[in-house]
Amino acid sequence: MAPDILAEITDMLVEIVGDEYLLAEEVTMKTTFNEDLALESIEFVALAELLHHRYGAEVDLMGFLAEKDMDAILAMSVGELVAHIGRITHTSLAHVSAGTSPASAG
């Protein structure tokens, strides 16, 4: 699942930043958003919107970032986001296969 999520995030980043700045082969789980990709805050907002459209409201990038301090945000890797999405989508799939939705499970 992680390679699929990594590929989707890479595609989103290419869409946001433009492929002339970001070669798809260069994005790995260890790639950092700040130092390696130099993502600006407006680009994080665009990424959050694309993630919302792809994965639904459960994958809340801004909420995920709000749980971190500034140093953790600046050091965040693509792999951390992939793991977060994997946890969220795995939980959602588990609820669906159990016949419940995340909203009705609480």
PDB file of C-alpha atoms in Angstrom:
ATOM      1  CA  MET A   1       0.000   0.000   0.000  1.00  0.00           C
ATOM      2  CA  ALA A   2       2.809   2.461   0.884  1.00  0.00           C
ATOM      3  CA  PRO A   3       4.334   2.419  -2.625  1.00  0.00           C
ATOM      4  CA  ASP A   4       0.916   3.271  -4.090  1.00  0.00           C
ATOM      5  CA  ILE A   5       0.434   6.127  -1.627  1.00  0.00           C
ATOM      6  CA  LEU A   6       3.989   7.366  -2.286  1.00  0.00           C
ATOM      7  CA  ALA A   7       3.307   7.352  -6.040  1.00  0.00           C
ATOM      8  CA  GLU A   8       0.042   9.267  -5.557  1.00  0.00           C
ATOM      9  CA  ILE A   9       1.699  11.869  -3.309  1.00  0.00           C
ATOM     10  CA  THR A  10       4.527  12.219  -5.834  1.00  0.00           C
ATOM     11  CA  ASP A  11       1.975  12.838  -8.593  1.00  0.00           C
ATOM     12  CA  MET A  12       0.262  15.446  -6.411  1.00  0.00           C
ATOM     13  CA  LEU A  13       3.574  17.173  -5.699  1.00  0.00           C
ATOM     14  CA  VAL A  14       4.432  17.247  -9.395  1.00  0.00           C
ATOM     15  CA  GLU A  15       1.006  18.790 -10.066  1.00  0.00           C
ATOM     16  CA  ILE A  16       1.536  21.434  -7.367  1.00  0.00           C
ATOM     17  CA  VAL A  17       5.194  22.320  -7.894  1.00  0.00           C
ATOM     18  CA  GLY A  18       5.524  21.524 -11.586  1.00  0.00           C
ATOM     19  CA  ASP A  19       7.614  18.710 -12.952  1.00  0.00           C
ATOM     20  CA  GLU A  20      10.406  21.030 -14.059  1.00  0.00           C
ATOM     21  CA  TYR A  21      11.168  21.538 -10.359  1.00  0.00           C
ATOM     22  CA  LEU A  22      10.421  18.037  -9.164  1.00  0.00           C
ATOM     23  CA  LEU A  23      11.395  14.866 -10.935  1.00  0.00           C
ATOM     24  CA  ALA A  24       9.128  12.005  -9.876  1.00  0.00           C
ATOM     25  CA  GLU A  25      12.051   9.606  -9.409  1.00  0.00           C
ATOM     26  CA  GLU A  26      13.582  11.896  -6.792  1.00  0.00           C
ATOM     27  CA  VAL A  27      10.752  11.657  -4.257  1.00  0.00           C
ATOM     28  CA  THR A  28      11.344   8.909  -1.698  1.00  0.00           C
ATOM     29  CA  MET A  29      10.054   8.125   1.771  1.00  0.00           C
ATOM     30  CA  LYS A  30      13.034  10.079   3.164  1.00  0.00           C
ATOM     31  CA  THR A  31      12.426  13.206   1.063  1.00  0.00           C
ATOM     32  CA  THR A  32      11.654  16.163   3.322  1.00  0.00           C
ATOM     33  CA  PHE A  33       9.027  18.731   2.431  1.00  0.00           C
ATOM     34  CA  ASN A  34      11.049  21.694   3.669  1.00  0.00           C
ATOM     35  CA  GLU A  35      14.701  21.034   2.907  1.00  0.00           C
ATOM     36  CA  ASP A  36      14.449  18.742  -0.128  1.00  0.00           C
ATOM     37  CA  LEU A  37      11.298  20.052  -1.803  1.00  0.00           C
ATOM     38  CA  ALA A  38      11.249  23.617  -0.368  1.00  0.00           C
ATOM     39  CA  LEU A  39       7.443  23.504  -0.212  1.00  0.00           C
ATOM     40  CA  GLU A  40       5.876  26.829   0.682  1.00  0.00           C
ATOM     41  CA  SER A  41       2.808  27.160   2.909  1.00  0.00           C
ATOM     42  CA  ILE A  42       0.495  27.800  -0.063  1.00  0.00           C
ATOM     43  CA  GLU A  43       1.776  24.571  -1.626  1.00  0.00           C
ATOM     44  CA  PHE A  44       0.960  22.693   1.599  1.00  0.00           C
ATOM     45  CA  VAL A  45      -2.575  24.074   1.331  1.00  0.00           C
ATOM     46  CA  ALA A  46      -2.793  22.841  -2.276  1.00  0.00           C
ATOM     47  CA  LEU A  47      -1.479  19.429  -1.193  1.00  0.00           C
ATOM     48  CA  ALA A  48      -4.051  19.304   1.620  1.00  0.00           C
ATOM     49  CA  GLU A  49      -6.816  19.970  -0.908  1.00  0.00           C
ATOM     50  CA  LEU A  50      -5.605  17.260  -3.280  1.00  0.00           C
ATOM     51  CA  LEU A  51      -5.301  14.776  -0.401  1.00  0.00           C
ATOM     52  CA  HIS A  52      -8.836  15.637   0.712  1.00  0.00           C
ATOM     53  CA  HIS A  53     -10.202  15.021  -2.803  1.00  0.00           C
ATOM     54  CA  ARG A  54      -8.310  11.732  -3.137  1.00  0.00           C
ATOM     55  CA  TYR A  55      -8.667  10.228   0.344  1.00  0.00           C
ATOM     56  CA  GLY A  56     -11.568  12.081   1.934  1.00  0.00           C
ATOM     57  CA  ALA A  57     -11.901  14.269   4.998  1.00  0.00           C
ATOM     58  CA  GLU A  58     -10.250  11.677   7.265  1.00  0.00           C
ATOM     59  CA  VAL A  59      -6.852  12.564   5.789  1.00  0.00           C
ATOM     60  CA  ASP A  60      -6.616  16.049   7.270  1.00  0.00           C
ATOM     61  CA  LEU A  61      -3.126  17.362   6.458  1.00  0.00           C
ATOM     62  CA  MET A  62      -3.614  20.599   8.370  1.00  0.00           C
ATOM     63  CA  GLY A  63      -4.835  18.685  11.423  1.00  0.00           C
ATOM     64  CA  PHE A  64      -1.867  16.316  11.110  1.00  0.00           C
ATOM     65  CA  LEU A  65       0.516  19.287  10.970  1.00  0.00           C
ATOM     66  CA  ALA A  66      -1.232  21.004  13.888  1.00  0.00           C
ATOM     67  CA  GLU A  67      -0.191  18.108  16.129  1.00  0.00           C
ATOM     68  CA  LYS A  68       3.505  18.811  15.435  1.00  0.00           C
ATOM     69  CA  ASP A  69       5.809  21.519  16.713  1.00  0.00           C
ATOM     70  CA  MET A  70       7.614  23.781  14.234  1.00  0.00           C
ATOM     71  CA  ASP A  71      10.830  21.703  14.215  1.00  0.00           C
ATOM     72  CA  ALA A  72       8.863  18.525  13.471  1.00  0.00           C
ATOM     73  CA  ILE A  73       6.969  20.244  10.663  1.00  0.00           C
ATOM     74  CA  LEU A  74      10.190  21.532   9.115  1.00  0.00           C
ATOM     75  CA  ALA A  75      11.784  18.062   9.342  1.00  0.00           C
ATOM     76  CA  MET A  76       8.714  16.122   8.135  1.00  0.00           C
ATOM     77  CA  SER A  77       9.365  13.578   5.431  1.00  0.00           C
ATOM     78  CA  VAL A  78       7.132  12.295   2.669  1.00  0.00           C
ATOM     79  CA  GLY A  79       7.326   8.931   4.454  1.00  0.00           C
ATOM     80  CA  GLU A  80       5.641  10.386   7.555  1.00  0.00           C
ATOM     81  CA  LEU A  81       2.735  11.570   5.419  1.00  0.00           C
ATOM     82  CA  VAL A  82       2.569   8.206   3.624  1.00  0.00           C
ATOM     83  CA  ALA A  83       2.439   6.420   7.003  1.00  0.00           C
ATOM     84  CA  HIS A  84      -0.288   8.795   8.241  1.00  0.00           C
ATOM     85  CA  ILE A  85      -2.398   8.207   5.130  1.00  0.00           C
ATOM     86  CA  GLY A  86      -1.784   4.453   5.394  1.00  0.00           C
ATOM     87  CA  ARG A  87      -3.040   4.420   8.991  1.00  0.00           C
ATOM     88  CA  ILE A  88      -6.120   6.478   8.125  1.00  0.00           C
ATOM     89  CA  THR A  89      -7.043   4.519   5.007  1.00  0.00           C
ATOM     90  CA  HIS A  90      -6.354   1.186   6.741  1.00  0.00           C
ATOM     91  CA  THR A  91      -8.693   2.198   9.579  1.00  0.00           C
ATOM     92  CA  SER A  92     -11.344   3.313   7.082  1.00  0.00           C
ATOM     93  CA  LEU A  93     -11.043   0.049   5.146  1.00  0.00           C
ATOM     94  CA  ALA A  94     -11.306  -1.944   8.373  1.00  0.00           C
ATOM     95  CA  HIS A  95     -14.545  -0.126   9.238  1.00  0.00           C
ATOM     96  CA  VAL A  96     -15.935  -0.726   5.750  1.00  0.00           C
ATOM     97  CA  SER A  97     -15.102  -4.444   5.835  1.00  0.00           C
ATOM     98  CA  ALA A  98     -16.673  -4.699   9.301  1.00  0.00           C
ATOM     99  CA  GLY A  99     -19.815  -3.083   7.984  1.00  0.00           C
ATOM    100  CA  THR A 100     -19.430   0.175   9.895  1.00  0.00           C
ATOM    101  CA  SER A 101     -18.374   3.618   8.851  1.00  0.00           C
ATOM    102  CA  PRO A 102     -15.836   5.664  10.841  1.00  0.00           C
ATOM    103  CA  ALA A 103     -18.638   8.122  11.682  1.00  0.00           C
ATOM    104  CA  SER A 104     -20.917   5.420  13.097  1.00  0.00           C
ATOM    105  CA  ALA A 105     -18.104   3.611  14.911  1.00  0.00           C
ATOM    106  CA  GLY A 106     -17.704   6.269  17.589  1.00  0.00           C
TER     107      GLY A 106
END
